[in-house]
Short mmCIF file of C-alpha atoms in Angstrom, two decimals:
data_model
loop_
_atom_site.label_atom_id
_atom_site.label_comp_id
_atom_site.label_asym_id
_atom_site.label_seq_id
_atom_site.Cartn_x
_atom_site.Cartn_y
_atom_site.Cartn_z
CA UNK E 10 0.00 0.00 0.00
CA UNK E 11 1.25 3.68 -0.23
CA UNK E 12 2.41 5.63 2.48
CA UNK E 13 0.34 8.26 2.77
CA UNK E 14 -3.03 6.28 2.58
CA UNK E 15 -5.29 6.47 5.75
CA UNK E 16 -7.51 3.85 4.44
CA UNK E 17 -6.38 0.85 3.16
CA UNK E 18 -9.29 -1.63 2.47
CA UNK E 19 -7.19 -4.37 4.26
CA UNK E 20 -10.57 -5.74 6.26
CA UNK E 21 -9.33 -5.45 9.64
CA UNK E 22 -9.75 -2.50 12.65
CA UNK E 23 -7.02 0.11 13.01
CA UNK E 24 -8.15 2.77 15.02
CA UNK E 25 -4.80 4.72 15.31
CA UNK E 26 -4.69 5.09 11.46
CA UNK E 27 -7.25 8.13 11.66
CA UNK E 28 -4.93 9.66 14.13
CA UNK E 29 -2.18 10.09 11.43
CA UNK E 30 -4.41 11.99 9.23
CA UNK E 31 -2.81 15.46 8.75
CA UNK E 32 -4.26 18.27 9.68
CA UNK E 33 -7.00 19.71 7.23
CA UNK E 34 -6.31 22.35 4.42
CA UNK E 35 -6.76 25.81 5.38
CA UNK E 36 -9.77 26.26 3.91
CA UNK E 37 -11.38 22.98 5.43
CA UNK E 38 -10.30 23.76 8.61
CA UNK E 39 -13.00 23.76 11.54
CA UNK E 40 -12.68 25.28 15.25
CA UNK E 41 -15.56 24.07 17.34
CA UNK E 42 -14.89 23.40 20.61
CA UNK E 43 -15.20 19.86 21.11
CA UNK E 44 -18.37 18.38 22.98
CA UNK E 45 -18.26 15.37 25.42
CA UNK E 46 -19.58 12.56 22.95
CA UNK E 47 -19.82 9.06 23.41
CA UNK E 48 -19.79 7.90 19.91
CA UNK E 49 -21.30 4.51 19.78
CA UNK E 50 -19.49 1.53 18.06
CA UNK E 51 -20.41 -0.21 15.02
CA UNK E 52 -23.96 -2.01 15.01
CA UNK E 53 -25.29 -4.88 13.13
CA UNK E 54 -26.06 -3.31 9.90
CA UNK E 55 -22.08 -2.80 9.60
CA UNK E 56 -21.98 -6.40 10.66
CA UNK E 57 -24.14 -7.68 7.41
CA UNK E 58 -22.70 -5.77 5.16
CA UNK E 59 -18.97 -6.75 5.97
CA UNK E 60 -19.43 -10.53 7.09
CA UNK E 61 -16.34 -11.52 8.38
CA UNK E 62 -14.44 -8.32 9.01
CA UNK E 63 -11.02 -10.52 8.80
CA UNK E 64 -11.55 -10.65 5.19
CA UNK E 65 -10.55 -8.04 2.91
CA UNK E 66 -14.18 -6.90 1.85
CA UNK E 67 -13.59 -3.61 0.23
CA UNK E 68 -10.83 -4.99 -1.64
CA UNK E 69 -10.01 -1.84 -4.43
CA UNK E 70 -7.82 -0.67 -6.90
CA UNK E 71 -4.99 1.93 -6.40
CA UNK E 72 -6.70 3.97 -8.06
CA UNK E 73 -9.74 3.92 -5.98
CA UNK E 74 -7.95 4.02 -3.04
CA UNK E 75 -6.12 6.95 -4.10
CA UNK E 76 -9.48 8.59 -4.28
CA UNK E 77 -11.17 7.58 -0.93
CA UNK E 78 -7.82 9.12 0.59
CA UNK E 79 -7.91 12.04 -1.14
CA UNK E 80 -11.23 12.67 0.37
CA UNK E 81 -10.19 11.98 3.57
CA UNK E 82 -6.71 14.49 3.61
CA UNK E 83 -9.28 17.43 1.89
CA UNK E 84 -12.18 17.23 3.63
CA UNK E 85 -14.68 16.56 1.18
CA UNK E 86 -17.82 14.56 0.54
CA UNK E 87 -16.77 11.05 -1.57
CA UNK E 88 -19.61 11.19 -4.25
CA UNK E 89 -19.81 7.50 -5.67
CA UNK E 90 -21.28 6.41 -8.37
CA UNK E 91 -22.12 2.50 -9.44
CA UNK E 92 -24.80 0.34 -10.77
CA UNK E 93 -26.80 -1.60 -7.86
CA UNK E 94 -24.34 -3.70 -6.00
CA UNK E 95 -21.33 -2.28 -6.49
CA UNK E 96 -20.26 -1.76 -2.92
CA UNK E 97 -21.16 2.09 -2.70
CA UNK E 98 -23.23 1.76 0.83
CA UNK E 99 -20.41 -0.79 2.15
CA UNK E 100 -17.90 1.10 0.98
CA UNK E 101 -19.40 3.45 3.83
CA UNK E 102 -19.21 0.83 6.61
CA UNK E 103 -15.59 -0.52 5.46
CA UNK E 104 -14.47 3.26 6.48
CA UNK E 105 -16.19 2.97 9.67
CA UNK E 106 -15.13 -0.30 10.58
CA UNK E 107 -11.35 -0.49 9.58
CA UNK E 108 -10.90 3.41 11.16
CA UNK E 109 -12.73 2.70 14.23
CA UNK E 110 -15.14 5.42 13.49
CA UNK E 111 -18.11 4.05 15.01
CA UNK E 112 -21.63 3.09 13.62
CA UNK E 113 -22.28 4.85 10.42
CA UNK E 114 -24.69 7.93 10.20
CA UNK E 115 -27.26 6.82 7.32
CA UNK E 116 -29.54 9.11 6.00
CA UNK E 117 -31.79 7.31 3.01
CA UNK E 118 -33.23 9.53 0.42
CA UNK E 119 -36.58 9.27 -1.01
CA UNK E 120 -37.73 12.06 -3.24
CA UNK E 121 -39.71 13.91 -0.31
CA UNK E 122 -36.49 13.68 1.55
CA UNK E 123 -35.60 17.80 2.35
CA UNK E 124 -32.59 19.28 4.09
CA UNK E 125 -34.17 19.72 7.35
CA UNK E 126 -34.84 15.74 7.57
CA UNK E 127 -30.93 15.43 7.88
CA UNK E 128 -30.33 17.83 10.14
CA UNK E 129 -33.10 17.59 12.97
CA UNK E 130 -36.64 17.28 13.34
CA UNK E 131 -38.75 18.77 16.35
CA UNK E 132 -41.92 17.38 18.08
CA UNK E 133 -43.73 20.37 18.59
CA UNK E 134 -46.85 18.31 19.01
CA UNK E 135 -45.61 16.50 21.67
CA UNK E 136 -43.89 19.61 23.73
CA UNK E 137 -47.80 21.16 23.46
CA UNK E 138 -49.64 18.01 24.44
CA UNK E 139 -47.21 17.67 27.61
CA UNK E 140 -47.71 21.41 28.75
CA UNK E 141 -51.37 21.26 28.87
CA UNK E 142 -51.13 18.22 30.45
CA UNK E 143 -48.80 19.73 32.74
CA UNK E 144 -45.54 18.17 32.55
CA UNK E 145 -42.76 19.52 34.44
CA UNK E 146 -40.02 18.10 31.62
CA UNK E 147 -42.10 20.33 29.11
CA UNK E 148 -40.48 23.27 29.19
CA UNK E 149 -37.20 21.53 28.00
CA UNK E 150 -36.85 22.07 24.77
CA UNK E 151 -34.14 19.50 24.00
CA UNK E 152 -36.08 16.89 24.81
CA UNK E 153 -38.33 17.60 21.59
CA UNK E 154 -35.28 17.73 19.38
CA UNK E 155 -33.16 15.29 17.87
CA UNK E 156 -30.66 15.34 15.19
CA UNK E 157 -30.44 13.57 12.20
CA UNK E 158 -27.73 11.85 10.76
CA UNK E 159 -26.25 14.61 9.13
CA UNK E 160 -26.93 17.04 12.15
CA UNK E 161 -24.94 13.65 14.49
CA UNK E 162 -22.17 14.21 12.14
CA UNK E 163 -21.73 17.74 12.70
CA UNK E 164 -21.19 17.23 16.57
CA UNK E 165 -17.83 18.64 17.56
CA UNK E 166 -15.38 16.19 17.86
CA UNK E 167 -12.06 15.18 17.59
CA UNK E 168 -12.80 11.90 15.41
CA UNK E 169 -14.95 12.47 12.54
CA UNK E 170 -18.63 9.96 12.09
CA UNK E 171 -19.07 8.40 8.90
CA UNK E 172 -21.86 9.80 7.34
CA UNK E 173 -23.60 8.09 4.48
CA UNK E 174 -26.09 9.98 2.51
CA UNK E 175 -27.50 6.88 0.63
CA UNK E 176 -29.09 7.18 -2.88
CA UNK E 177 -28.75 11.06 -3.38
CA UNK E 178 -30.46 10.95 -6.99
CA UNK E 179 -33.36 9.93 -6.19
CA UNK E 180 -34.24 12.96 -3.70
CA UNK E 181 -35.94 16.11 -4.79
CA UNK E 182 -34.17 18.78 -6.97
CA UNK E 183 -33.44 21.22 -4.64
CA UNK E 184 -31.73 18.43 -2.18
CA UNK E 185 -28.21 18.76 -3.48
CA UNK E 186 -28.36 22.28 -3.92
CA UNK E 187 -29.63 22.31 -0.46
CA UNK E 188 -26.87 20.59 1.13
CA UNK E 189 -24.05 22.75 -0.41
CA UNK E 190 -24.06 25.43 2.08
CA UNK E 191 -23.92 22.53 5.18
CA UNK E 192 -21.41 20.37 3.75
CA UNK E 193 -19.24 23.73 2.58
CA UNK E 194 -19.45 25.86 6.03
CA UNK E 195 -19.92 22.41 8.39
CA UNK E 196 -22.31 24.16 10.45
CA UNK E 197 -26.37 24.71 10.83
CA UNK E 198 -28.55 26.71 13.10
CA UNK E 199 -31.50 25.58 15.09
CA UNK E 200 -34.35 27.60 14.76
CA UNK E 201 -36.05 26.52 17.96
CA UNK E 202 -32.94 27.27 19.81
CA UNK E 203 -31.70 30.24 18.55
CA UNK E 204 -34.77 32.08 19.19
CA UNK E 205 -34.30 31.83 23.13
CA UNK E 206 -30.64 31.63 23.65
CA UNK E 207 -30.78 35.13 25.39
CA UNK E 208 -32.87 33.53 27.85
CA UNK E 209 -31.73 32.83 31.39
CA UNK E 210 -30.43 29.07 31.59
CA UNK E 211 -31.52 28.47 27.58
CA UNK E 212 -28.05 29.37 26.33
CA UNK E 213 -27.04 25.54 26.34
CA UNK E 214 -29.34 23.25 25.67
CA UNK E 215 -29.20 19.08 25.77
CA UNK E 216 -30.62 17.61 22.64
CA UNK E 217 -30.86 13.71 21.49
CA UNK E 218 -28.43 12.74 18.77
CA UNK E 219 -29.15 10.03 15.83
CA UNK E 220 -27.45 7.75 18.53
CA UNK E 221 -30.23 8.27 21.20
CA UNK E 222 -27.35 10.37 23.15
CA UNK E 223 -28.15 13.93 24.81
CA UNK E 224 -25.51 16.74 23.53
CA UNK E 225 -25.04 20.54 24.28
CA UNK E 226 -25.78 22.99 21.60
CA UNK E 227 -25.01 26.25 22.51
CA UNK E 228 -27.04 29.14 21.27
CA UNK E 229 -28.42 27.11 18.53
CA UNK E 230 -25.94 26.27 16.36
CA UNK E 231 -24.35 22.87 15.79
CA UNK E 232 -20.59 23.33 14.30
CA UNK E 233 -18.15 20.39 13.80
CA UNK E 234 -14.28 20.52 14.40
CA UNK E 235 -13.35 17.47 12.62
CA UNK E 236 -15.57 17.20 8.99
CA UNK E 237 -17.44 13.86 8.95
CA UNK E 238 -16.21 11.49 6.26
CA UNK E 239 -18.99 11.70 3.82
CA UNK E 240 -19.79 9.09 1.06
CA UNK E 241 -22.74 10.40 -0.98
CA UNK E 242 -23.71 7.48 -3.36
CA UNK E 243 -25.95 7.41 -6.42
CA UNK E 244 -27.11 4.74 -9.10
CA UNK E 245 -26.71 7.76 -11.71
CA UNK E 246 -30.50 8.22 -12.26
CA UNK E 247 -29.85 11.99 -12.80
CA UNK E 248 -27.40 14.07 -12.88
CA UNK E 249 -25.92 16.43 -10.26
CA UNK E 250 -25.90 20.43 -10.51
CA UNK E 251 -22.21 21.63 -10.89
CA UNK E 252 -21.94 23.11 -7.37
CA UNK E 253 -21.98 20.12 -5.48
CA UNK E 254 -19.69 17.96 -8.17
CA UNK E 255 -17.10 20.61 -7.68
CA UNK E 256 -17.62 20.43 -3.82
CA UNK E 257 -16.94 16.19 -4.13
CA UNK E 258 -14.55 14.01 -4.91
CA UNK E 259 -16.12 12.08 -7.48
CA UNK E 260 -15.13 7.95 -7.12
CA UNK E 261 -17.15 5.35 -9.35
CA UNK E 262 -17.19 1.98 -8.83
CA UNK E 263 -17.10 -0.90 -11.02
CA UNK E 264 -19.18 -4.02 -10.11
CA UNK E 265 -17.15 -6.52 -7.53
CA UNK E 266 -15.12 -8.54 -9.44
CA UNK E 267 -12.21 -11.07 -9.49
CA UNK E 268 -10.88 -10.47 -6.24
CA UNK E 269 -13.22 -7.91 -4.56
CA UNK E 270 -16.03 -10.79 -5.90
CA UNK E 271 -13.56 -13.54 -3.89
CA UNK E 272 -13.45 -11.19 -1.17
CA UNK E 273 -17.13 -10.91 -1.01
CA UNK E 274 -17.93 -14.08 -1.17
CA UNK E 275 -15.10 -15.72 2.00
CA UNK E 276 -16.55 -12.55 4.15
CA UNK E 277 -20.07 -14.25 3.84
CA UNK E 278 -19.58 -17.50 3.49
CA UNK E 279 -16.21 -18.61 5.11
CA UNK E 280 -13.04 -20.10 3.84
CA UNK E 281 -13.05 -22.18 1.10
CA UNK E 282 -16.43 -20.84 -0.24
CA UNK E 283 -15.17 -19.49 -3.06
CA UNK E 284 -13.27 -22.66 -4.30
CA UNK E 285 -16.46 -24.47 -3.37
CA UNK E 286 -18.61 -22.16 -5.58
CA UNK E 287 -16.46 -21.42 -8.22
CA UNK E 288 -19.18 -23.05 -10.90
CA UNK E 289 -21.65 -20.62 -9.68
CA UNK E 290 -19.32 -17.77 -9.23
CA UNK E 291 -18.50 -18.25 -12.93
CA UNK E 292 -21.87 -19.40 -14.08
CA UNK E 293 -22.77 -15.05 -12.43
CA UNK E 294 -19.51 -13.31 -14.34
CA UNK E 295 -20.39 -15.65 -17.35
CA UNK E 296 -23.72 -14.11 -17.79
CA UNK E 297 -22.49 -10.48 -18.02
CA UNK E 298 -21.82 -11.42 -21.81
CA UNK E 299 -25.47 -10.37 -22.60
CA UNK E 300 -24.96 -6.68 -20.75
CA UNK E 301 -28.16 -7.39 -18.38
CA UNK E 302 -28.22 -5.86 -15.00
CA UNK E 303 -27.70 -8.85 -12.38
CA UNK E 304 -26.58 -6.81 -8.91
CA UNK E 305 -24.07 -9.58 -6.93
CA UNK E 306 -26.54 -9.64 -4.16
CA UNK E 307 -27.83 -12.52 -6.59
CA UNK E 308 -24.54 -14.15 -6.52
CA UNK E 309 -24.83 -14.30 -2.57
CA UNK E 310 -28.32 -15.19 -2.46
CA UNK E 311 -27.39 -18.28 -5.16
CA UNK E 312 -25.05 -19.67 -3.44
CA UNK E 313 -26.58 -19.54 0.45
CA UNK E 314 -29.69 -21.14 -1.46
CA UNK E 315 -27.68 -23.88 -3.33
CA UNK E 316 -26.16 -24.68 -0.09
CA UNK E 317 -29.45 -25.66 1.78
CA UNK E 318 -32.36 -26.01 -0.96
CA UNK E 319 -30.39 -27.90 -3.56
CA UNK E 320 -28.52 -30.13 -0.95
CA UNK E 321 -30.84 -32.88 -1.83
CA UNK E 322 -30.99 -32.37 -5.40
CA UNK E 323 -27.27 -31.24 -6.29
CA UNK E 324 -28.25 -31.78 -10.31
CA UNK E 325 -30.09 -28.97 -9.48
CA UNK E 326 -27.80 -26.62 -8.37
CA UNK E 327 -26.82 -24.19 -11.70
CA UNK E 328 -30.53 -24.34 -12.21
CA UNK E 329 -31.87 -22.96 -8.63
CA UNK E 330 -28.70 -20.50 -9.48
CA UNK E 331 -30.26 -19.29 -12.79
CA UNK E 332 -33.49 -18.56 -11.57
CA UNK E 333 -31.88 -16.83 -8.80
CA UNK E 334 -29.52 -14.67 -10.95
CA UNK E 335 -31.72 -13.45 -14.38
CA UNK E 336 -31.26 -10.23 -15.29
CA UNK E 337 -33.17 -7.09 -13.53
CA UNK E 338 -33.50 -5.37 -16.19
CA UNK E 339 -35.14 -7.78 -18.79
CA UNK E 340 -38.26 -8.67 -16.64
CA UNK E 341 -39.63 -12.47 -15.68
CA UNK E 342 -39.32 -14.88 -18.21
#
């Protein structure tokens, strides 16, 4: 690997690496002062996506990796591109995992996903209904707030959160323009709480995180210190207003192949699994000839299925594989 890389897509932890990240650029530099956060470790849907986290999962190219470290030393959102399945969403989880960042931050898009979604939302509703019912905890605020993922990101901190913004293109228009101003000043005001931050004891307020923690926000504003490591992904359904592209460092990923499709398939199924599916592993890559859309979630679900349905019928086995892996794109047969 080369020297400088932070993130090396070898499989297993190293917490210290992120610790010999240089400082930022000057221009990407944040000041916050840090919060007391305790930043909760990786959770089970890191867990399914890498398998067996002594495997190599996110096996990549130097070039790739060059990219995904370039990110890292500037600052700046990772915008990846792929066709279903390419590892875009794990690719996410890999940099949590191996930099001992924690659980990842996901925010999924929808197309009546809006800005505010990410940052925080506040149950106003529920603040009213507990006044008139006379509540003492009513009258603090922070318990009707809670940040997104994107607002969890921007706690201050000394280590950044791994953020992943998950299927940007299929939001609303105005949801990358949106985000330019957040991701570019690393900062965001809270309405709720600036408006009484000149009030006596309301200067600091405790809200929930994305985590379920409480965190102090201080007149309203939520500013980072070190700039979450972002991986925006999209399936390129549309394309992206020039603003944001220049803000990214733009990474596209080829569908898992040769060894990151080896790699794939030990971290799920164990040594020897490739070897041991090697027909169907072939009888997947074979297919591509045609130019058909066949995500390797297929693959996986092929062979955990020939391993337990066709165990009694092993002439079967390339056939339950076929139906398993036809092409999304062409419709049933």
């Amino acid at each position: 690997m080369s020297g400088w890389f932070i993130y090396e897509g070898v499989g297993g932890p190293d917490p210290d690496r992120i610790r010999r990240l240089p400082g930022p650029p000057p221009w990407r530099a944040f000041d916050a002062e840090p919060v007391p956060y305790d930043v909760p470790d990786i959770d089970s849907a890191t867990r399914r996506r890498l398998g067996d986290s002594n495997v190599p999962m996110s096996v990549q190219s130097a070039e790739t990796l060059e990219l995904i470290n370039a990110a890292l030393y500037l600052r700046r959102p990772l915008l990846v591109t792929g066709e279903p399945g390419s590892g875009k969403s794990t690719l996410a989880h890999s940099l949590a995992y191996e930099l001992g960042l924690g659980r990842v931050l996901q925010w999924a898009i929808v197309s009546r996903s809006e800005l505010k979604d990410g940052l925080y939302t506040y149950d106003a509703i529920g603040r009213l209904q507990d006044n008139q019912l006379g509540r003492d905890h009513s009258e603090d605020i922070g318990r009707y707030l809670r940040l997104g993922p994107l607002g969890t990101a921007l706690i201050a901190s000394d280590r950044p959160r791994v953020l992943l913004i998950d299927e940007l293109d299929k939001s609303d228009i105005d949801l990358p323009n949106d985000l330019l101003n957040v991701l570019e000043e690393g900062e965001f005001g809270i309405p709720e709480l600036e408006r009484i931050a000149d009030r006596p004891g309301q200067e600091t307020v405790q809200v929930l995180t994305d985590d379920g923690r409480r965190v102090p926000v201080t007149r309203g504003r939520v500013r980072c210190r070190a700039f979450p490591v972002t991986v925006l992904t999209s399936n390129r359904e549309r394309e992206f207003p020039g603003p944001l592209l220049r803000r990214c460092v733009p990474l596209d990923l080829e569908p898992p192949r040769d060894q990151r499709l080896a790699a794939m398939v030990l971290a799920h199924f164990g040594t020897g699994a490739y070897d041991t599916n090697i027909d169907l592993v072939d009888q997947f890559t074979d297919a591509e000839a045609d130019g058909a859309l066949r995500p390797t979630d297929q693959l996986l679900n092929a062979i955990f299925l020939a391993q337990h349905a066709a165990r009694q019928q092993p002439e079967r086995r390339e056939e339950i594989a076929g139906l398993l892996m036809r092409p999304l794109d062409r419709g049933p047969r």
